[in-house]
Amino acid sequence: GQQVMQIPQYQHVQEGEDFTTYCNSSTTLSNIQWYKQRPGGHPVFLIQLVKSGEVKKQKRLTFQFGEAKKNSSLHITATQTTDVGTYFCAGPMGSGNKLVFGAGTILRVKS
Amino acid sequence: EPEVTQTPSHQVTQMGQEVILRCVPISNHLYFYWYRQILGQKVEFLVSFYNNEISEKSEIFDDQFSVERPDGSNFTLKIRSTKLEDSAMYFCASSVTGSHTDTQYFGPGTRLTVL
């Protein structure tokens, strides 16, 4: 079936260090979406990438969509304690526009 | 800013009982979704709904599950006879259109605990 893989599962960094999570889809995606879920919270939409090779930035967050539209990455520069949470990538699939989520990367930041 | 709301925030039930989880999607949105997240796991799609019909459902969404839009604002998920493995966070989401490029906005979730 259609799958979205995400690595690493977990990353614990020192405040100020960088963080990257990688996402890979088994099929070509029309777009990829990134969500952040704080501990005990719900997924909150961060960004959507549509074009092949697209790069978007939100302050310290840089999102990339691969040329083949099957992989993506999220990079956080100089992490802060407010970055703590689980970062999910998700790809829309099927006629019902279901989002297929990656397993998520849990980010912990030591201050 | 408009938000998706869900009630209750936490539901505890005995195995075999029926539960109804309620959602109020954002008012001008036409497409509605239910997802679930078992503790520590990824978010999984259950069902999408448009124009009073199911658009797509996953393998998880078996005969024990049903969805309904009983009025102009609520969207409900019913589990007829709960099992222990139904314990999870259930998230409702909505979007304006069913386009793949349309953002889905998630509600805060209902934590369902089946004893």
mmCIF file with all atom_site columns, C-alpha atoms in Angstrom:
data_model
loop_
_atom_site.group_PDB
_atom_site.id
_atom_site.type_symbol
_atom_site.label_atom_id
_atom_site.label_alt_id
_atom_site.label_comp_id
_atom_site.label_asym_id
_atom_site.label_entity_id
_atom_site.label_seq_id
_atom_site.pdbx_PDB_ins_code
_atom_site.Cartn_x
_atom_site.Cartn_y
_atom_site.Cartn_z
_atom_site.occupancy
_atom_site.B_iso_or_equiv
_atom_site.pdbx_formal_charge
_atom_site.auth_seq_id
_atom_site.auth_comp_id
_atom_site.auth_asym_id
_atom_site.auth_atom_id
_atom_site.pdbx_PDB_model_num
ATOM 1   C CA . GLY A 1 1   ? 0.000   0.000  0.000  1.00 0.00 ? 1   GLY A CA 1
ATOM 2   C CA . GLN A 1 2   ? 0.925   3.650  -0.111 1.00 0.00 ? 2   GLN A CA 1
ATOM 3   C CA . GLN A 1 3   ? 3.373   4.475  2.628  1.00 0.00 ? 3   GLN A CA 1
ATOM 4   C CA . VAL A 1 4   ? 5.278   7.425  3.934  1.00 0.00 ? 4   VAL A CA 1
ATOM 5   C CA . MET A 1 5   ? 8.447   6.644  5.841  1.00 0.00 ? 5   MET A CA 1
ATOM 6   C CA . GLN A 1 6   ? 10.099  9.108  8.159  1.00 0.00 ? 6   GLN A CA 1
ATOM 7   C CA . ILE A 1 7   ? 13.435  9.093  9.972  1.00 0.00 ? 7   ILE A CA 1
ATOM 8   C CA . PRO A 1 8   ? 14.783  9.398  12.544 1.00 0.00 ? 8   PRO A CA 1
ATOM 9   C CA . GLN A 1 9   ? 12.158  8.275  15.002 1.00 0.00 ? 9   GLN A CA 1
ATOM 10  C CA . TYR A 1 10  ? 13.620  10.330 17.765 1.00 0.00 ? 10  TYR A CA 1
ATOM 11  C CA . GLN A 1 11  ? 16.225  13.050 18.145 1.00 0.00 ? 11  GLN A CA 1
ATOM 12  C CA . HIS A 1 12  ? 17.508  14.677 21.285 1.00 0.00 ? 12  HIS A CA 1
ATOM 13  C CA . VAL A 1 13  ? 19.613  17.807 20.667 1.00 0.00 ? 13  VAL A CA 1
ATOM 14  C CA . GLN A 1 14  ? 21.280  20.495 22.710 1.00 0.00 ? 14  GLN A CA 1
ATOM 15  C CA . GLU A 1 15  ? 19.641  23.885 22.406 1.00 0.00 ? 15  GLU A CA 1
ATOM 16  C CA . GLY A 1 16  ? 21.298  25.740 19.557 1.00 0.00 ? 16  GLY A CA 1
ATOM 17  C CA . GLU A 1 17  ? 22.082  22.615 17.563 1.00 0.00 ? 17  GLU A CA 1
ATOM 18  C CA . ASP A 1 18  ? 20.452  21.901 14.230 1.00 0.00 ? 18  ASP A CA 1
ATOM 19  C CA . PHE A 1 19  ? 17.830  19.236 13.578 1.00 0.00 ? 19  PHE A CA 1
ATOM 20  C CA . THR A 1 20  ? 16.702  17.474 10.414 1.00 0.00 ? 20  THR A CA 1
ATOM 21  C CA . THR A 1 21  ? 13.943  14.975 9.734  1.00 0.00 ? 21  THR A CA 1
ATOM 22  C CA . TYR A 1 22  ? 13.556  13.105 6.453  1.00 0.00 ? 22  TYR A CA 1
ATOM 23  C CA . CYS A 1 23  ? 10.482  11.802 4.747  1.00 0.00 ? 23  CYS A CA 1
ATOM 24  C CA . ASN A 1 24  ? 10.172  9.342  1.866  1.00 0.00 ? 24  ASN A CA 1
ATOM 25  C CA . SER A 1 25  ? 7.036   8.285  0.037  1.00 0.00 ? 25  SER A CA 1
ATOM 26  C CA . SER A 1 26  ? 6.496   5.001  -1.781 1.00 0.00 ? 26  SER A CA 1
ATOM 27  C CA . THR A 1 27  ? 4.663   6.912  -4.515 1.00 0.00 ? 27  THR A CA 1
ATOM 28  C CA . THR A 1 28  ? 4.995   10.283 -6.222 1.00 0.00 ? 28  THR A CA 1
ATOM 29  C CA . LEU A 1 29  ? 3.068   12.918 -4.332 1.00 0.00 ? 29  LEU A CA 1
ATOM 30  C CA . SER A 1 30  ? 1.099   15.874 -5.623 1.00 0.00 ? 30  SER A CA 1
ATOM 31  C CA . ASN A 1 31  ? 2.364   17.743 -2.584 1.00 0.00 ? 31  ASN A CA 1
ATOM 32  C CA . ILE A 1 32  ? 3.808   17.128 0.834  1.00 0.00 ? 32  ILE A CA 1
ATOM 33  C CA . GLN A 1 33  ? 2.617   18.692 4.044  1.00 0.00 ? 33  GLN A CA 1
ATOM 34  C CA . TRP A 1 34  ? 4.349   19.114 7.364  1.00 0.00 ? 34  TRP A CA 1
ATOM 35  C CA . TYR A 1 35  ? 2.645   19.189 10.724 1.00 0.00 ? 35  TYR A CA 1
ATOM 36  C CA . LYS A 1 36  ? 3.885   19.785 14.244 1.00 0.00 ? 36  LYS A CA 1
ATOM 37  C CA . GLN A 1 37  ? 2.319   18.129 17.260 1.00 0.00 ? 37  GLN A CA 1
ATOM 38  C CA . ARG A 1 38  ? 3.248   19.428 20.683 1.00 0.00 ? 38  ARG A CA 1
ATOM 39  C CA . PRO A 1 39  ? 3.165   16.889 23.542 1.00 0.00 ? 39  PRO A CA 1
ATOM 40  C CA . GLY A 1 40  ? -0.500  16.255 24.355 1.00 0.00 ? 40  GLY A CA 1
ATOM 41  C CA . GLY A 1 41  ? -1.628  18.382 21.438 1.00 0.00 ? 41  GLY A CA 1
ATOM 42  C CA . HIS A 1 42  ? -3.016  17.928 17.974 1.00 0.00 ? 42  HIS A CA 1
ATOM 43  C CA . PRO A 1 43  ? -1.308  18.156 14.579 1.00 0.00 ? 43  PRO A CA 1
ATOM 44  C CA . VAL A 1 44  ? -0.876  21.755 13.506 1.00 0.00 ? 44  VAL A CA 1
ATOM 45  C CA . PHE A 1 45  ? -0.269  22.509 9.855  1.00 0.00 ? 45  PHE A CA 1
ATOM 46  C CA . LEU A 1 46  ? 3.109   24.080 9.166  1.00 0.00 ? 46  LEU A CA 1
ATOM 47  C CA . ILE A 1 47  ? 3.564   24.194 5.410  1.00 0.00 ? 47  ILE A CA 1
ATOM 48  C CA . GLN A 1 48  ? 2.829   22.592 2.075  1.00 0.00 ? 48  GLN A CA 1
ATOM 49  C CA . LEU A 1 49  ? 5.288   22.005 -0.738 1.00 0.00 ? 49  LEU A CA 1
ATOM 50  C CA . VAL A 1 50  ? 3.926   21.482 -4.233 1.00 0.00 ? 50  VAL A CA 1
ATOM 51  C CA . LYS A 1 51  ? 6.612   21.942 -6.833 1.00 0.00 ? 51  LYS A CA 1
ATOM 52  C CA . SER A 1 52  ? 9.449   19.584 -7.640 1.00 0.00 ? 52  SER A CA 1
ATOM 53  C CA . GLY A 1 53  ? 12.624  20.793 -5.935 1.00 0.00 ? 53  GLY A CA 1
ATOM 54  C CA . GLU A 1 54  ? 10.762  23.432 -3.959 1.00 0.00 ? 54  GLU A CA 1
ATOM 55  C CA . VAL A 1 55  ? 12.403  24.997 -0.927 1.00 0.00 ? 55  VAL A CA 1
ATOM 56  C CA . LYS A 1 56  ? 10.470  27.088 1.569  1.00 0.00 ? 56  LYS A CA 1
ATOM 57  C CA . LYS A 1 57  ? 11.603  28.803 4.726  1.00 0.00 ? 57  LYS A CA 1
ATOM 58  C CA . GLN A 1 58  ? 9.767   29.805 7.854  1.00 0.00 ? 58  GLN A CA 1
ATOM 59  C CA . LYS A 1 59  ? 12.201  31.659 10.104 1.00 0.00 ? 59  LYS A CA 1
ATOM 60  C CA . ARG A 1 60  ? 14.570  28.921 11.331 1.00 0.00 ? 60  ARG A CA 1
ATOM 61  C CA . LEU A 1 61  ? 12.692  26.119 9.519  1.00 0.00 ? 61  LEU A CA 1
ATOM 62  C CA . THR A 1 62  ? 13.660  25.081 5.999  1.00 0.00 ? 62  THR A CA 1
ATOM 63  C CA . PHE A 1 63  ? 11.498  22.645 4.057  1.00 0.00 ? 63  PHE A CA 1
ATOM 64  C CA . GLN A 1 64  ? 12.537  20.884 0.865  1.00 0.00 ? 64  GLN A CA 1
ATOM 65  C CA . PHE A 1 65  ? 10.640  18.783 -1.643 1.00 0.00 ? 65  PHE A CA 1
ATOM 66  C CA . GLY A 1 66  ? 12.669  16.394 -3.757 1.00 0.00 ? 66  GLY A CA 1
ATOM 67  C CA . GLU A 1 67  ? 12.981  16.579 -7.512 1.00 0.00 ? 67  GLU A CA 1
ATOM 68  C CA . ALA A 1 68  ? 11.040  13.340 -7.935 1.00 0.00 ? 68  ALA A CA 1
ATOM 69  C CA . LYS A 1 69  ? 8.346   14.547 -5.506 1.00 0.00 ? 69  LYS A CA 1
ATOM 70  C CA . LYS A 1 70  ? 8.819   11.455 -3.373 1.00 0.00 ? 70  LYS A CA 1
ATOM 71  C CA . ASN A 1 71  ? 10.977  12.777 -0.576 1.00 0.00 ? 71  ASN A CA 1
ATOM 72  C CA . SER A 1 72  ? 11.136  15.789 1.656  1.00 0.00 ? 72  SER A CA 1
ATOM 73  C CA . SER A 1 73  ? 13.047  17.182 4.589  1.00 0.00 ? 73  SER A CA 1
ATOM 74  C CA . LEU A 1 74  ? 12.569  19.644 7.389  1.00 0.00 ? 74  LEU A CA 1
ATOM 75  C CA . HIS A 1 75  ? 15.621  21.337 8.836  1.00 0.00 ? 75  HIS A CA 1
ATOM 76  C CA . ILE A 1 76  ? 15.589  23.490 11.945 1.00 0.00 ? 76  ILE A CA 1
ATOM 77  C CA . THR A 1 77  ? 18.573  25.768 12.495 1.00 0.00 ? 77  THR A CA 1
ATOM 78  C CA . ALA A 1 78  ? 19.651  26.550 16.040 1.00 0.00 ? 78  ALA A CA 1
ATOM 79  C CA . THR A 1 79  ? 16.899  24.710 17.867 1.00 0.00 ? 79  THR A CA 1
ATOM 80  C CA . GLN A 1 80  ? 15.090  26.311 20.776 1.00 0.00 ? 80  GLN A CA 1
ATOM 81  C CA . THR A 1 81  ? 13.084  24.706 23.558 1.00 0.00 ? 81  THR A CA 1
ATOM 82  C CA . THR A 1 82  ? 9.909   25.908 21.852 1.00 0.00 ? 82  THR A CA 1
ATOM 83  C CA . ASP A 1 83  ? 10.707  23.585 18.929 1.00 0.00 ? 83  ASP A CA 1
ATOM 84  C CA . VAL A 1 84  ? 9.983   20.536 21.089 1.00 0.00 ? 84  VAL A CA 1
ATOM 85  C CA . GLY A 1 85  ? 7.330   18.233 19.661 1.00 0.00 ? 85  GLY A CA 1
ATOM 86  C CA . THR A 1 86  ? 6.738   15.626 17.003 1.00 0.00 ? 86  THR A CA 1
ATOM 87  C CA . TYR A 1 87  ? 7.143   16.615 13.379 1.00 0.00 ? 87  TYR A CA 1
ATOM 88  C CA . PHE A 1 88  ? 5.083   14.695 10.861 1.00 0.00 ? 88  PHE A CA 1
ATOM 89  C CA . CYS A 1 89  ? 5.185   14.725 7.110  1.00 0.00 ? 89  CYS A CA 1
ATOM 90  C CA . ALA A 1 90  ? 2.029   13.736 5.293  1.00 0.00 ? 90  ALA A CA 1
ATOM 91  C CA . GLY A 1 91  ? 1.066   13.160 1.706  1.00 0.00 ? 91  GLY A CA 1
ATOM 92  C CA . PRO A 1 92  ? -2.462  13.412 0.312  1.00 0.00 ? 92  PRO A CA 1
ATOM 93  C CA . MET A 1 93  ? -3.520  10.245 -1.458 1.00 0.00 ? 93  MET A CA 1
ATOM 94  C CA . GLY A 1 94  ? -6.601  8.704  -2.941 1.00 0.00 ? 94  GLY A CA 1
ATOM 95  C CA . SER A 1 95  ? -9.890  10.067 -4.157 1.00 0.00 ? 95  SER A CA 1
ATOM 96  C CA . GLY A 1 96  ? -10.965 11.053 -0.666 1.00 0.00 ? 96  GLY A CA 1
ATOM 97  C CA . ASN A 1 97  ? -7.904  13.252 -0.085 1.00 0.00 ? 97  ASN A CA 1
ATOM 98  C CA . LYS A 1 98  ? -6.769  11.199 2.866  1.00 0.00 ? 98  LYS A CA 1
ATOM 99  C CA . LEU A 1 99  ? -3.496  12.265 4.423  1.00 0.00 ? 99  LEU A CA 1
ATOM 100 C CA . VAL A 1 100 ? -0.990  9.453  4.840  1.00 0.00 ? 100 VAL A CA 1
ATOM 101 C CA . PHE A 1 101 ? 1.294   10.404 7.677  1.00 0.00 ? 101 PHE A CA 1
ATOM 102 C CA . GLY A 1 102 ? 4.852   9.422  8.347  1.00 0.00 ? 102 GLY A CA 1
ATOM 103 C CA . ALA A 1 103 ? 5.642   7.945  11.729 1.00 0.00 ? 103 ALA A CA 1
ATOM 104 C CA . GLY A 1 104 ? 6.908   11.310 12.953 1.00 0.00 ? 104 GLY A CA 1
ATOM 105 C CA . THR A 1 105 ? 10.170  12.448 14.459 1.00 0.00 ? 105 THR A CA 1
ATOM 106 C CA . ILE A 1 106 ? 10.118  13.320 18.140 1.00 0.00 ? 106 ILE A CA 1
ATOM 107 C CA . LEU A 1 107 ? 12.364  16.275 18.872 1.00 0.00 ? 107 LEU A CA 1
ATOM 108 C CA . ARG A 1 108 ? 13.603  16.941 22.386 1.00 0.00 ? 108 ARG A CA 1
ATOM 109 C CA . VAL A 1 109 ? 15.768  19.970 23.110 1.00 0.00 ? 109 VAL A CA 1
ATOM 110 C CA . LYS A 1 110 ? 18.062  20.166 26.115 1.00 0.00 ? 110 LYS A CA 1
ATOM 111 C CA . SER A 1 111 ? 18.614  23.653 27.460 1.00 0.00 ? 111 SER A CA 1
ATOM 112 C CA . GLU B 2 1   ? -9.392  32.393 13.700 1.00 0.00 ? 1   GLU B CA 1
ATOM 113 C CA . PRO B 2 2   ? -11.980 29.654 13.120 1.00 0.00 ? 2   PRO B CA 1
ATOM 114 C CA . GLU B 2 3   ? -11.146 26.283 14.646 1.00 0.00 ? 3   GLU B CA 1
ATOM 115 C CA . VAL B 2 4   ? -12.367 22.727 14.546 1.00 0.00 ? 4   VAL B CA 1
ATOM 116 C CA . THR B 2 5   ? -13.822 21.793 17.921 1.00 0.00 ? 5   THR B CA 1
ATOM 117 C CA . GLN B 2 6   ? -14.340 18.338 19.384 1.00 0.00 ? 6   GLN B CA 1
ATOM 118 C CA . THR B 2 7   ? -16.253 16.982 22.352 1.00 0.00 ? 7   THR B CA 1
ATOM 119 C CA . PRO B 2 8   ? -15.696 15.393 24.723 1.00 0.00 ? 8   PRO B CA 1
ATOM 120 C CA . SER B 2 9   ? -11.988 15.906 25.287 1.00 0.00 ? 9   SER B CA 1
ATOM 121 C CA . HIS B 2 10  ? -11.792 12.573 27.086 1.00 0.00 ? 10  HIS B CA 1
ATOM 122 C CA . GLN B 2 11  ? -14.191 9.643  27.005 1.00 0.00 ? 11  GLN B CA 1
ATOM 123 C CA . VAL B 2 12  ? -13.862 6.543  29.142 1.00 0.00 ? 12  VAL B CA 1
ATOM 124 C CA . THR B 2 13  ? -16.052 3.580  28.265 1.00 0.00 ? 13  THR B CA 1
ATOM 125 C CA . GLN B 2 14  ? -16.442 -0.099 28.950 1.00 0.00 ? 14  GLN B CA 1
ATOM 126 C CA . MET B 2 15  ? -15.607 -2.615 26.254 1.00 0.00 ? 15  MET B CA 1
ATOM 127 C CA . GLY B 2 16  ? -18.673 -3.392 24.160 1.00 0.00 ? 16  GLY B CA 1
ATOM 128 C CA . GLN B 2 17  ? -20.327 -0.031 24.753 1.00 0.00 ? 17  GLN B CA 1
ATOM 129 C CA . GLU B 2 18  ? -21.216 2.428  22.019 1.00 0.00 ? 18  GLU B CA 1
ATOM 130 C CA . VAL B 2 19  ? -19.543 5.812  21.880 1.00 0.00 ? 19  VAL B CA 1
ATOM 131 C CA . ILE B 2 20  ? -20.218 8.893  19.814 1.00 0.00 ? 20  ILE B CA 1
ATOM 132 C CA . LEU B 2 21  ? -17.479 11.404 19.254 1.00 0.00 ? 21  LEU B CA 1
ATOM 133 C CA . ARG B 2 22  ? -18.539 14.833 18.133 1.00 0.00 ? 22  ARG B CA 1
ATOM 134 C CA . CYS B 2 23  ? -16.902 17.429 15.968 1.00 0.00 ? 23  CYS B CA 1
ATOM 135 C CA . VAL B 2 24  ? -17.837 20.849 14.738 1.00 0.00 ? 24  VAL B CA 1
ATOM 136 C CA . PRO B 2 25  ? -15.866 21.555 11.564 1.00 0.00 ? 25  PRO B CA 1
ATOM 137 C CA . ILE B 2 26  ? -14.963 25.050 10.429 1.00 0.00 ? 26  ILE B CA 1
ATOM 138 C CA . SER B 2 27  ? -18.150 26.599 9.134  1.00 0.00 ? 27  SER B CA 1
ATOM 139 C CA . ASN B 2 28  ? -17.380 27.097 5.436  1.00 0.00 ? 28  ASN B CA 1
ATOM 140 C CA . HIS B 2 29  ? -15.580 23.784 5.061  1.00 0.00 ? 29  HIS B CA 1
ATOM 141 C CA . LEU B 2 30  ? -17.217 21.054 3.005  1.00 0.00 ? 30  LEU B CA 1
ATOM 142 C CA . TYR B 2 31  ? -14.913 18.072 3.525  1.00 0.00 ? 31  TYR B CA 1
ATOM 143 C CA . PHE B 2 32  ? -14.584 16.291 6.810  1.00 0.00 ? 32  PHE B CA 1
ATOM 144 C CA . TYR B 2 33  ? -12.252 13.623 8.075  1.00 0.00 ? 33  TYR B CA 1
ATOM 145 C CA . TRP B 2 34  ? -11.612 11.397 11.042 1.00 0.00 ? 34  TRP B CA 1
ATOM 146 C CA . TYR B 2 35  ? -8.148  10.219 11.989 1.00 0.00 ? 35  TYR B CA 1
ATOM 147 C CA . ARG B 2 36  ? -6.923  8.315  14.974 1.00 0.00 ? 36  ARG B CA 1
ATOM 148 C CA . GLN B 2 37  ? -3.604  8.140  16.778 1.00 0.00 ? 37  GLN B CA 1
ATOM 149 C CA . ILE B 2 38  ? -2.819  5.274  19.095 1.00 0.00 ? 38  ILE B CA 1
ATOM 150 C CA . LEU B 2 39  ? -0.522  6.437  21.886 1.00 0.00 ? 39  LEU B CA 1
ATOM 151 C CA . GLY B 2 40  ? 3.018   6.881  20.622 1.00 0.00 ? 40  GLY B CA 1
ATOM 152 C CA . GLN B 2 41  ? 2.135   6.004  17.054 1.00 0.00 ? 41  GLN B CA 1
ATOM 153 C CA . LYS B 2 42  ? 1.452   7.884  13.863 1.00 0.00 ? 42  LYS B CA 1
ATOM 154 C CA . VAL B 2 43  ? -1.764  9.535  12.808 1.00 0.00 ? 43  VAL B CA 1
ATOM 155 C CA . GLU B 2 44  ? -3.924  7.146  10.747 1.00 0.00 ? 44  GLU B CA 1
ATOM 156 C CA . PHE B 2 45  ? -6.717  8.026  8.362  1.00 0.00 ? 45  PHE B CA 1
ATOM 157 C CA . LEU B 2 46  ? -10.127 6.559  9.106  1.00 0.00 ? 46  LEU B CA 1
ATOM 158 C CA . VAL B 2 47  ? -12.660 8.174  6.801  1.00 0.00 ? 47  VAL B CA 1
ATOM 159 C CA . SER B 2 48  ? -13.410 11.181 4.631  1.00 0.00 ? 48  SER B CA 1
ATOM 160 C CA . PHE B 2 49  ? -16.885 12.593 4.125  1.00 0.00 ? 49  PHE B CA 1
ATOM 161 C CA . TYR B 2 50  ? -18.431 14.988 1.641  1.00 0.00 ? 50  TYR B CA 1
ATOM 162 C CA . ASN B 2 51  ? -21.954 15.865 0.668  1.00 0.00 ? 51  ASN B CA 1
ATOM 163 C CA . ASN B 2 52  ? -23.394 13.472 3.234  1.00 0.00 ? 52  ASN B CA 1
ATOM 164 C CA . GLU B 2 53  ? -21.503 10.524 1.855  1.00 0.00 ? 53  GLU B CA 1
ATOM 165 C CA . ILE B 2 54  ? -18.319 8.705  2.687  1.00 0.00 ? 54  ILE B CA 1
ATOM 166 C CA . SER B 2 55  ? -15.679 9.559  0.076  1.00 0.00 ? 55  SER B CA 1
ATOM 167 C CA . GLU B 2 56  ? -13.074 7.097  1.217  1.00 0.00 ? 56  GLU B CA 1
ATOM 168 C CA . LYS B 2 57  ? -12.479 4.852  4.196  1.00 0.00 ? 57  LYS B CA 1
ATOM 169 C CA . SER B 2 58  ? -9.534  2.882  5.460  1.00 0.00 ? 58  SER B CA 1
ATOM 170 C CA . GLU B 2 59  ? -9.326  -0.758 6.463  1.00 0.00 ? 59  GLU B CA 1
ATOM 171 C CA . ILE B 2 60  ? -9.614  0.339  10.088 1.00 0.00 ? 60  ILE B CA 1
ATOM 172 C CA . PHE B 2 61  ? -13.066 1.776  9.411  1.00 0.00 ? 61  PHE B CA 1
ATOM 173 C CA . ASP B 2 62  ? -15.004 -1.474 9.592  1.00 0.00 ? 62  ASP B CA 1
ATOM 174 C CA . ASP B 2 63  ? -18.694 -2.130 10.242 1.00 0.00 ? 63  ASP B CA 1
ATOM 175 C CA . GLN B 2 64  ? -18.325 -1.039 13.856 1.00 0.00 ? 64  GLN B CA 1
ATOM 176 C CA . PHE B 2 65  ? -17.679 2.528  12.726 1.00 0.00 ? 65  PHE B CA 1
ATOM 177 C CA . SER B 2 66  ? -20.086 4.995  11.198 1.00 0.00 ? 66  SER B CA 1
ATOM 178 C CA . VAL B 2 67  ? -20.123 8.710  10.512 1.00 0.00 ? 67  VAL B CA 1
ATOM 179 C CA . GLU B 2 68  ? -22.937 11.159 10.279 1.00 0.00 ? 68  GLU B CA 1
ATOM 180 C CA . ARG B 2 69  ? -23.657 14.809 9.771  1.00 0.00 ? 69  ARG B CA 1
ATOM 181 C CA . PRO B 2 70  ? -26.859 15.002 11.781 1.00 0.00 ? 70  PRO B CA 1
ATOM 182 C CA . ASP B 2 71  ? -27.314 18.734 11.283 1.00 0.00 ? 71  ASP B CA 1
ATOM 183 C CA . GLY B 2 72  ? -25.613 21.674 9.624  1.00 0.00 ? 72  GLY B CA 1
ATOM 184 C CA . SER B 2 73  ? -22.788 21.924 12.088 1.00 0.00 ? 73  SER B CA 1
ATOM 185 C CA . ASN B 2 74  ? -21.944 18.596 13.749 1.00 0.00 ? 74  ASN B CA 1
ATOM 186 C CA . PHE B 2 75  ? -19.993 15.692 12.342 1.00 0.00 ? 75  PHE B CA 1
ATOM 187 C CA . THR B 2 76  ? -19.978 12.543 14.428 1.00 0.00 ? 76  THR B CA 1
ATOM 188 C CA . LEU B 2 77  ? -18.057 9.306  14.619 1.00 0.00 ? 77  LEU B CA 1
ATOM 189 C CA . LYS B 2 78  ? -19.858 6.371  16.217 1.00 0.00 ? 78  LYS B CA 1
ATOM 190 C CA . ILE B 2 79  ? -18.203 3.197  17.372 1.00 0.00 ? 79  ILE B CA 1
ATOM 191 C CA . ARG B 2 80  ? -20.937 0.631  17.945 1.00 0.00 ? 80  ARG B CA 1
ATOM 192 C CA . SER B 2 81  ? -19.208 -1.880 20.191 1.00 0.00 ? 81  SER B CA 1
ATOM 193 C CA . THR B 2 82  ? -15.884 -0.630 21.442 1.00 0.00 ? 82  THR B CA 1
ATOM 194 C CA . LYS B 2 83  ? -12.866 -2.873 21.773 1.00 0.00 ? 83  LYS B CA 1
ATOM 195 C CA . LEU B 2 84  ? -9.770  -2.382 23.885 1.00 0.00 ? 84  LEU B CA 1
ATOM 196 C CA . GLU B 2 85  ? -7.774  -1.652 20.748 1.00 0.00 ? 85  GLU B CA 1
ATOM 197 C CA . ASP B 2 86  ? -10.037 1.300  19.927 1.00 0.00 ? 86  ASP B CA 1
ATOM 198 C CA . SER B 2 87  ? -8.326  3.239  22.703 1.00 0.00 ? 87  SER B CA 1
ATOM 199 C CA . ALA B 2 88  ? -6.673  6.179  20.948 1.00 0.00 ? 88  ALA B CA 1
ATOM 200 C CA . MET B 2 89  ? -6.864  9.891  20.248 1.00 0.00 ? 89  MET B CA 1
ATOM 201 C CA . TYR B 2 90  ? -9.458  10.596 17.609 1.00 0.00 ? 90  TYR B CA 1
ATOM 202 C CA . PHE B 2 91  ? -8.956  13.729 15.564 1.00 0.00 ? 91  PHE B CA 1
ATOM 203 C CA . CYS B 2 92  ? -11.532 15.372 13.381 1.00 0.00 ? 92  CYS B CA 1
ATOM 204 C CA . ALA B 2 93  ? -10.324 17.533 10.508 1.00 0.00 ? 93  ALA B CA 1
ATOM 205 C CA . SER B 2 94  ? -11.956 19.655 7.861  1.00 0.00 ? 94  SER B CA 1
ATOM 206 C CA . SER B 2 95  ? -11.007 21.374 4.642  1.00 0.00 ? 95  SER B CA 1
ATOM 207 C CA . VAL B 2 96  ? -12.707 23.783 2.293  1.00 0.00 ? 96  VAL B CA 1
ATOM 208 C CA . THR B 2 97  ? -12.382 21.511 -0.710 1.00 0.00 ? 97  THR B CA 1
ATOM 209 C CA . GLY B 2 98  ? -11.256 17.947 -1.249 1.00 0.00 ? 98  GLY B CA 1
ATOM 210 C CA . SER B 2 99  ? -8.318  19.064 -3.350 1.00 0.00 ? 99  SER B CA 1
ATOM 211 C CA . HIS B 2 100 ? -4.980  17.471 -2.578 1.00 0.00 ? 100 HIS B CA 1
ATOM 212 C CA . THR B 2 101 ? -3.507  20.953 -2.148 1.00 0.00 ? 101 THR B CA 1
ATOM 213 C CA . ASP B 2 102 ? -6.100  22.057 0.376  1.00 0.00 ? 102 ASP B CA 1
ATOM 214 C CA . THR B 2 103 ? -5.062  22.273 4.009  1.00 0.00 ? 103 THR B CA 1
ATOM 215 C CA . GLN B 2 104 ? -6.779  20.049 6.528  1.00 0.00 ? 104 GLN B CA 1
ATOM 216 C CA . TYR B 2 105 ? -7.313  21.682 9.901  1.00 0.00 ? 105 TYR B CA 1
ATOM 217 C CA . PHE B 2 106 ? -7.313  19.381 12.873 1.00 0.00 ? 106 PHE B CA 1
ATOM 218 C CA . GLY B 2 107 ? -9.376  19.622 16.019 1.00 0.00 ? 107 GLY B CA 1
ATOM 219 C CA . PRO B 2 108 ? -7.891  19.138 19.510 1.00 0.00 ? 108 PRO B CA 1
ATOM 220 C CA . GLY B 2 109 ? -8.939  15.494 19.605 1.00 0.00 ? 109 GLY B CA 1
ATOM 221 C CA . THR B 2 110 ? -10.930 13.195 21.847 1.00 0.00 ? 110 THR B CA 1
ATOM 222 C CA . ARG B 2 111 ? -8.999  10.735 23.937 1.00 0.00 ? 111 ARG B CA 1
ATOM 223 C CA . LEU B 2 112 ? -10.973 7.493  24.012 1.00 0.00 ? 112 LEU B CA 1
ATOM 224 C CA . THR B 2 113 ? -10.113 4.991  26.714 1.00 0.00 ? 113 THR B CA 1
ATOM 225 C CA . VAL B 2 114 ? -11.764 1.588  26.512 1.00 0.00 ? 114 VAL B CA 1
ATOM 226 C CA . LEU B 2 115 ? -11.597 -0.471 29.698 1.00 0.00 ? 115 LEU B CA 1
#
